[in-house]
GROMACS .gro file of C-alpha atoms in nm:
model
  231
    1UNK     CA    1  -0.030  -0.026   0.010
    2UNK     CA    2   0.308   0.206   0.076
    3UNK     CA    3   0.429   0.241  -0.255
    4UNK     CA    4   0.139   0.337  -0.446
    5UNK     CA    5   0.159   0.684  -0.583
    6UNK     CA    6   0.044   0.941  -0.779
    7UNK     CA    7  -0.383   0.977  -0.895
    8UNK     CA    8  -0.438   0.794  -1.181
    9UNK     CA    9  -0.611   0.414  -1.164
   10UNK     CA   10  -0.256   0.254  -1.356
   11UNK     CA   11  -0.073   0.400  -1.095
   12UNK     CA   12  -0.259   0.293  -0.753
   13UNK     CA   13  -0.363  -0.088  -0.870
   14UNK     CA   14  -0.299  -0.367  -0.705
   15UNK     CA   15   0.031  -0.564  -0.805
   16UNK     CA   16  -0.099  -1.011  -0.849
   17UNK     CA   17   0.059  -1.019  -0.478
   18UNK     CA   18  -0.132  -0.758  -0.280
   19UNK     CA   19  -0.493  -0.879  -0.462
   20UNK     CA   20  -0.625  -0.908  -0.049
   21UNK     CA   21  -0.509  -0.525   0.006
   22UNK     CA   22  -0.778  -0.338   0.152
   23UNK     CA   23  -1.073  -0.207  -0.077
   24UNK     CA   24  -1.068   0.059  -0.334
   25UNK     CA   25  -1.292   0.307  -0.493
   26UNK     CA   26  -1.275   0.495  -0.822
   27UNK     CA   27  -1.487   0.829  -0.824
   28UNK     CA   28  -1.562   0.980  -1.150
   29UNK     CA   29  -1.725   1.346  -1.156
   30UNK     CA   30  -1.884   1.543  -1.443
   31UNK     CA   31  -1.760   1.853  -1.239
   32UNK     CA   32  -1.403   1.940  -1.279
   33UNK     CA   33  -1.384   2.099  -0.942
   34UNK     CA   34  -1.675   2.080  -0.703
   35UNK     CA   35  -1.746   1.743  -0.690
   36UNK     CA   36  -1.327   1.676  -0.676
   37UNK     CA   37  -1.249   1.906  -0.453
   38UNK     CA   38  -1.535   1.819  -0.216
   39UNK     CA   39  -1.420   1.455  -0.265
   40UNK     CA   40  -1.092   1.544  -0.184
   41UNK     CA   41  -1.113   1.700   0.163
   42UNK     CA   42  -1.388   1.466   0.261
   43UNK     CA   43  -1.120   1.149   0.204
   44UNK     CA   44  -0.858   1.342   0.364
   45UNK     CA   45  -1.076   1.383   0.700
   46UNK     CA   46  -1.161   0.961   0.683
   47UNK     CA   47  -0.806   0.925   0.657
   48UNK     CA   48  -0.770   0.776   0.312
   49UNK     CA   49  -0.555   0.820   0.132
   50UNK     CA   50  -0.500   0.790  -0.296
   51UNK     CA   51  -0.401   0.426  -0.309
   52UNK     CA   52  -0.740   0.330  -0.175
   53UNK     CA   53  -0.979   0.627  -0.332
   54UNK     CA   54  -0.885   0.703  -0.678
   55UNK     CA   55  -1.124   1.036  -0.812
   56UNK     CA   56  -1.085   1.188  -1.139
   57UNK     CA   57  -1.259   1.530  -1.269
   58UNK     CA   58  -1.200   1.469  -1.631
   59UNK     CA   59  -1.526   1.321  -1.705
   60UNK     CA   60  -1.666   1.593  -1.932
   61UNK     CA   61  -1.940   1.828  -1.910
   62UNK     CA   62  -2.134   1.591  -2.005
   63UNK     CA   63  -2.325   1.254  -1.833
   64UNK     CA   64  -2.329   1.095  -2.088
   65UNK     CA   65  -1.926   1.155  -2.082
   66UNK     CA   66  -1.848   1.081  -1.761
   67UNK     CA   67  -1.972   0.685  -1.862
   68UNK     CA   68  -1.803   0.630  -2.119
   69UNK     CA   69  -1.481   0.816  -1.943
   70UNK     CA   70  -1.515   0.518  -1.622
   71UNK     CA   71  -1.522   0.282  -1.915
   72UNK     CA   72  -1.218   0.405  -2.085
   73UNK     CA   73  -1.051   0.345  -1.690
   74UNK     CA   74  -1.181   0.060  -1.588
   75UNK     CA   75  -1.033  -0.091  -1.889
   76UNK     CA   76  -0.696   0.019  -1.805
   77UNK     CA   77  -0.757  -0.093  -1.483
   78UNK     CA   78  -1.072  -0.274  -1.330
   79UNK     CA   79  -0.980  -0.330  -0.986
   80UNK     CA   80  -1.148  -0.144  -0.765
   81UNK     CA   81  -1.468  -0.264  -0.545
   82UNK     CA   82  -1.672   0.059  -0.539
   83UNK     CA   83  -1.714   0.260  -0.871
   84UNK     CA   84  -1.917   0.611  -0.839
   85UNK     CA   85  -1.980   0.798  -1.131
   86UNK     CA   86  -2.123   1.094  -1.064
   87UNK     CA   87  -2.305   1.340  -1.286
   88UNK     CA   88  -2.601   1.596  -1.277
   89UNK     CA   89  -2.930   1.638  -1.433
   90UNK     CA   90  -2.975   2.011  -1.454
   91UNK     CA   91  -3.053   2.052  -1.848
   92UNK     CA   92  -2.810   1.782  -1.960
   93UNK     CA   93  -3.004   1.559  -2.279
   94UNK     CA   94  -2.732   1.281  -2.261
   95UNK     CA   95  -2.855   1.225  -1.877
   96UNK     CA   96  -3.135   0.961  -1.911
   97UNK     CA   97  -2.892   0.775  -2.142
   98UNK     CA   98  -2.591   0.770  -1.899
   99UNK     CA   99  -2.844   0.580  -1.606
  100UNK     CA  100  -2.864   0.343  -1.874
  101UNK     CA  101  -2.584   0.317  -1.984
  102UNK     CA  102  -2.385   0.261  -1.650
  103UNK     CA  103  -2.615  -0.039  -1.569
  104UNK     CA  104  -2.497  -0.187  -1.823
  105UNK     CA  105  -2.090  -0.145  -1.749
  106UNK     CA  106  -1.867  -0.421  -1.612
  107UNK     CA  107  -1.558  -0.400  -1.657
  108UNK     CA  108  -1.341  -0.782  -1.719
  109UNK     CA  109  -1.116  -0.872  -1.490
  110UNK     CA  110  -1.329  -0.701  -1.246
  111UNK     CA  111  -1.332  -0.766  -0.872
  112UNK     CA  112  -1.604  -1.015  -0.737
  113UNK     CA  113  -1.889  -0.775  -0.646
  114UNK     CA  114  -1.767  -0.431  -0.797
  115UNK     CA  115  -2.076  -0.236  -0.768
  116UNK     CA  116  -2.089   0.015  -1.010
  117UNK     CA  117  -2.301   0.300  -0.916
  118UNK     CA  118  -2.440   0.616  -1.058
  119UNK     CA  119  -2.445   0.937  -0.832
  120UNK     CA  120  -2.671   1.200  -1.037
  121UNK     CA  121  -2.770   1.516  -0.821
  122UNK     CA  122  -3.098   1.679  -0.956
  123UNK     CA  123  -3.055   1.934  -1.030
  124UNK     CA  124  -2.701   1.926  -0.956
  125UNK     CA  125  -2.427   1.835  -0.694
  126UNK     CA  126  -2.504   2.134  -0.470
  127UNK     CA  127  -2.829   2.028  -0.308
  128UNK     CA  128  -2.641   1.791  -0.153
  129UNK     CA  129  -2.461   2.098  -0.016
  130UNK     CA  130  -2.815   2.238   0.064
  131UNK     CA  131  -2.924   1.923   0.229
  132UNK     CA  132  -2.641   1.972   0.502
  133UNK     CA  133  -2.911   2.280   0.567
  134UNK     CA  134  -3.219   2.242   0.452
  135UNK     CA  135  -3.464   1.988   0.400
  136UNK     CA  136  -3.746   2.202   0.169
  137UNK     CA  137  -3.819   1.976  -0.129
  138UNK     CA  138  -3.933   2.276  -0.389
  139UNK     CA  139  -3.842   2.142  -0.770
  140UNK     CA  140  -3.590   2.332  -0.944
  141UNK     CA  141  -3.661   2.456  -1.272
  142UNK     CA  142  -3.556   2.690  -1.535
  143UNK     CA  143  -3.587   3.045  -1.395
  144UNK     CA  144  -3.869   3.288  -1.531
  145UNK     CA  145  -3.493   3.477  -1.633
  146UNK     CA  146  -3.411   3.164  -1.856
  147UNK     CA  147  -3.147   3.043  -1.617
  148UNK     CA  148  -3.074   2.718  -1.589
  149UNK     CA  149  -3.188   2.510  -1.271
  150UNK     CA  150  -2.852   2.494  -1.110
  151UNK     CA  151  -2.837   2.886  -1.107
  152UNK     CA  152  -3.237   2.839  -0.906
  153UNK     CA  153  -3.088   2.629  -0.615
  154UNK     CA  154  -2.745   2.784  -0.565
  155UNK     CA  155  -2.939   3.115  -0.586
  156UNK     CA  156  -3.088   2.913  -0.292
  157UNK     CA  157  -2.806   2.808  -0.109
  158UNK     CA  158  -2.657   3.128  -0.066
  159UNK     CA  159  -2.919   3.248   0.089
  160UNK     CA  160  -2.990   2.943   0.282
  161UNK     CA  161  -2.679   3.004   0.493
  162UNK     CA  162  -2.386   3.246   0.576
  163UNK     CA  163  -2.142   3.022   0.491
  164UNK     CA  164  -2.248   2.977   0.123
  165UNK     CA  165  -2.349   3.370   0.154
  166UNK     CA  166  -2.030   3.390  -0.126
  167UNK     CA  167  -2.021   3.024  -0.297
  168UNK     CA  168  -1.781   2.952  -0.535
  169UNK     CA  169  -1.784   2.575  -0.743
  170UNK     CA  170  -1.416   2.618  -0.704
  171UNK     CA  171  -1.322   2.545  -0.410
  172UNK     CA  172  -1.552   2.429  -0.098
  173UNK     CA  173  -1.243   2.595   0.141
  174UNK     CA  174  -1.500   2.869   0.329
  175UNK     CA  175  -1.783   2.603   0.409
  176UNK     CA  176  -1.616   2.233   0.443
  177UNK     CA  177  -1.581   2.260   0.762
  178UNK     CA  178  -1.888   2.438   0.898
  179UNK     CA  179  -2.103   2.184   0.727
  180UNK     CA  180  -1.867   1.921   0.798
  181UNK     CA  181  -2.080   1.814   1.165
  182UNK     CA  182  -2.441   1.812   0.958
  183UNK     CA  183  -2.315   1.537   0.685
  184UNK     CA  184  -2.479   1.257   0.870
  185UNK     CA  185  -2.843   1.497   0.880
  186UNK     CA  186  -2.762   1.570   0.515
  187UNK     CA  187  -2.790   1.271   0.470
  188UNK     CA  188  -3.123   1.121   0.629
  189UNK     CA  189  -3.263   1.434   0.426
  190UNK     CA  190  -3.070   1.279   0.129
  191UNK     CA  191  -3.264   0.940   0.194
  192UNK     CA  192  -3.597   1.079   0.276
  193UNK     CA  193  -3.556   1.220  -0.035
  194UNK     CA  194  -3.555   0.959  -0.228
  195UNK     CA  195  -3.836   0.821  -0.011
  196UNK     CA  196  -4.048   1.032  -0.054
  197UNK     CA  197  -3.944   1.067  -0.492
  198UNK     CA  198  -4.114   0.736  -0.518
  199UNK     CA  199  -4.317   0.736  -0.242
  200UNK     CA  200  -4.468   1.055  -0.490
  201UNK     CA  201  -4.504   0.807  -0.766
  202UNK     CA  202  -4.141   1.007  -0.985
  203UNK     CA  203  -3.933   0.809  -1.201
  204UNK     CA  204  -3.592   0.632  -1.050
  205UNK     CA  205  -3.392   0.871  -1.084
  206UNK     CA  206  -3.582   1.188  -1.150
  207UNK     CA  207  -3.671   1.275  -0.841
  208UNK     CA  208  -3.660   1.658  -0.822
  209UNK     CA  209  -3.489   1.768  -0.624
  210UNK     CA  210  -3.267   1.460  -0.548
  211UNK     CA  211  -2.892   1.330  -0.464
  212UNK     CA  212  -2.697   0.950  -0.427
  213UNK     CA  213  -2.377   1.122  -0.282
  214UNK     CA  214  -2.476   0.986   0.033
  215UNK     CA  215  -2.377   0.706  -0.060
  216UNK     CA  216  -2.034   0.822  -0.244
  217UNK     CA  217  -1.998   0.921   0.169
  218UNK     CA  218  -2.117   0.648   0.313
  219UNK     CA  219  -1.906   0.391   0.210
  220UNK     CA  220  -1.607   0.584   0.232
  221UNK     CA  221  -1.703   0.628   0.563
  222UNK     CA  222  -1.701   0.270   0.594
  223UNK     CA  223  -1.387   0.180   0.407
  224UNK     CA  224  -1.225   0.426   0.687
  225UNK     CA  225  -1.390   0.254   0.956
  226UNK     CA  226  -1.281  -0.064   0.829
  227UNK     CA  227  -0.904   0.056   0.756
  228UNK     CA  228  -0.877   0.158   1.105
  229UNK     CA  229  -0.963  -0.161   1.238
  230UNK     CA  230  -0.677  -0.310   1.087
  231UNK     CA  231  -0.438  -0.063   1.164
   0.00000   0.00000   0.00000
């Protein structure tokens, strides 16, 4: 484990002599700043490393490109127990195709029981931040001025808590530590939003608003607990 270096799957793959090492996760994101920055902060906080968690923000600017890029990465190195494809609904016209294709990803020589999971947020990743401070579930659509659903959400986010007043997609430095104690509540709200969307008859992966980011968070927390128990 100690001699793994770099951030690419190629650099961090397990050698045949070490196939029983700790489980690994790969997170491929649509955003090159917002999502990778958050997950990097999270794995540092949890005591995980890039040897066990690979984060790639090179998935492109559309949901389908995230799935295609993940497929390429897994062809190079399939040795991950957990694979998360993180992308937004917003106004992307490839969203539904990305959900469908993510279910069909089956890399060769993958670890037994490998889980490849689509992690969409509706309208965008920022709903995960908002769930830290509010459980409100008003749907987001194109605003009166033609702004995107994400722009509408960010307006709400900035007004929801002082720590988000100067929200910048490029970094979470201004608020990460402040919202950290609210993470369990955010997970509960994310679960509840999915449950309520289902009860309302909204199609799977279409609940507005909703996110599955908490599934990534819980997996990383579980990996950290296992790592601590092994040390």
